[in-house]
């Protein structure tokens, strides 16, 4: 079963073509790595998936047009705020979008186990390993 579909996804920055017709499918349960040299468009592709920028082409998730709301990514260097506990870092995006702190915490709480972070919700970022910080 295909979960994510990209068809002829393109992105230009002025005259510079960064992505020129990217197409692929990702099935349920598949693990995908995006590899390439600096400047190949890896970050641009992720920004398109998250809705941070707009491009051309078709992106679908579970058959529906992708609006960016289902994806997020952590850049190679994490952007965790050291003065906020891990759960507060995890809820920040939802709170900025207007969700209450309580509702945001209820929404992200189940994800800690999924990402191998159960029990670290109240930890400070400095208490996590590099891999845990990335997750």
Coordinates of C-alpha atoms in Angstrom, one line a residue:
X1 CA 0.0 0.0 0.0
X2 CA 1.4 3.4 -1.1
X3 CA 1.4 6.0 1.7
X4 CA 3.4 8.8 0.1
X5 CA 3.5 9.6 -3.6
X6 CA 5.6 12.3 -5.3
X7 CA 5.0 12.9 -9.0
X8 CA 7.2 15.3 -11.0
X9 CA 8.0 17.5 -8.0
X10 CA 10.0 20.6 -9.0
X11 CA 11.4 23.6 -7.3
X12 CA 13.3 26.5 -8.7
X13 CA 14.8 29.4 -6.9
X14 CA 14.8 32.1 -9.6
X15 CA 16.7 30.6 -12.5
X16 CA 18.3 27.9 -10.4
X17 CA 16.5 24.5 -10.7
X18 CA 17.0 22.7 -7.4
X19 CA 14.6 19.8 -7.9
X20 CA 13.8 18.8 -11.5
X21 CA 11.0 16.3 -11.6
X22 CA 11.4 14.1 -8.6
X23 CA 9.0 11.1 -8.5
X24 CA 8.8 8.2 -6.0
X25 CA 6.5 6.1 -3.9
X26 CA 6.9 5.1 -0.3
X27 CA 4.9 2.1 0.9
X28 CA 3.5 1.4 4.4
X29 CA 6.3 0.4 6.7
X30 CA 9.1 1.3 4.3
X31 CA 12.2 3.1 5.6
X32 CA 13.6 5.7 3.1
X33 CA 16.9 7.6 3.1
X34 CA 17.5 10.6 1.0
X35 CA 21.1 10.9 0.1
X36 CA 23.1 13.3 -2.1
X37 CA 25.8 15.9 -2.0
X38 CA 25.5 19.3 -0.6
X39 CA 23.2 21.4 -2.7
X40 CA 21.4 18.4 -4.3
X41 CA 18.0 19.5 -2.9
X42 CA 17.5 17.1 0.1
X43 CA 16.5 19.9 2.5
X44 CA 14.4 21.5 -0.2
X45 CA 12.5 18.3 -0.7
X46 CA 11.8 18.1 3.1
X47 CA 10.7 21.7 3.1
X48 CA 8.2 20.9 0.3
X49 CA 6.9 17.9 2.3
X50 CA 6.4 20.0 5.4
X51 CA 4.7 22.8 3.5
X52 CA 7.4 25.3 4.5
X53 CA 7.9 26.2 0.8
X54 CA 5.8 25.6 -2.3
X55 CA 6.9 23.9 -5.5
X56 CA 5.3 22.3 -8.5
X57 CA 4.2 18.7 -9.1
X58 CA 2.0 16.4 -7.1
X59 CA 2.5 15.2 -3.5
X60 CA -0.1 12.8 -2.0
X61 CA -0.3 11.1 1.4
X62 CA -2.8 8.2 1.6
X63 CA -4.2 9.3 -1.7
X64 CA -5.0 12.8 -0.6
X65 CA -3.1 15.9 -1.6
X66 CA -0.4 16.6 0.9
X67 CA -0.9 19.9 2.8
X68 CA 2.4 19.6 4.8
X69 CA 0.5 19.2 8.1
X70 CA 1.6 15.5 8.4
X71 CA 5.3 16.0 8.1
X72 CA 8.0 17.7 10.1
X73 CA 11.8 17.3 10.1
X74 CA 14.6 18.1 12.4
X75 CA 17.6 19.6 10.6
X76 CA 21.0 17.8 11.2
X77 CA 21.7 20.2 14.0
X78 CA 18.8 20.2 16.4
X79 CA 17.1 23.4 17.3
X80 CA 15.9 22.3 20.7
X81 CA 15.6 25.2 23.2
X82 CA 17.8 24.3 26.2
X83 CA 15.5 26.2 28.6
X84 CA 12.4 24.1 27.7
X85 CA 11.9 20.5 28.7
X86 CA 11.7 17.9 26.0
X87 CA 7.9 17.8 26.0
X88 CA 7.8 21.6 25.8
X89 CA 10.1 21.5 22.8
X90 CA 7.9 18.8 21.2
X91 CA 4.7 20.9 21.7
X92 CA 6.1 24.2 20.6
X93 CA 4.9 24.0 17.0
X94 CA 1.4 23.1 18.0
X95 CA 1.2 25.9 20.5
X96 CA 2.4 28.4 18.0
X97 CA -0.4 27.3 15.7
X98 CA -2.9 28.1 18.5
X99 CA -3.4 24.8 20.3
X100 CA -3.6 24.9 24.1
X101 CA -0.6 23.6 26.0
X102 CA -2.7 20.8 27.5
X103 CA -4.1 19.7 24.1
X104 CA -0.7 19.9 22.5
X105 CA 0.8 17.7 25.3
X106 CA -2.0 15.2 24.9
X107 CA -1.4 15.0 21.2
X108 CA 2.4 14.5 21.4
X109 CA 2.5 12.3 24.5
X110 CA 1.9 9.0 22.6
X111 CA 4.7 9.8 20.2
X112 CA 7.4 9.6 22.9
X113 CA 7.1 5.8 23.0
X114 CA 7.1 5.6 19.2
X115 CA 10.4 7.5 19.0
X116 CA 12.0 5.6 21.9
X117 CA 11.8 8.6 24.2
X118 CA 9.3 7.3 26.8
X119 CA 10.4 8.4 30.2
X120 CA 12.3 11.5 28.9
X121 CA 9.4 13.8 28.5
X122 CA 10.4 16.0 31.5
X123 CA 14.2 15.8 30.7
X124 CA 16.2 18.8 29.6
X125 CA 17.7 18.7 26.1
X126 CA 21.2 18.5 27.6
X127 CA 20.3 15.3 29.3
X128 CA 19.7 13.5 26.0
X129 CA 22.1 11.8 23.7
X130 CA 22.7 13.2 20.2
X131 CA 20.5 10.6 18.6
X132 CA 17.7 11.2 21.2
X133 CA 17.9 14.9 20.5
X134 CA 17.5 14.3 16.8
X135 CA 14.4 12.2 17.3

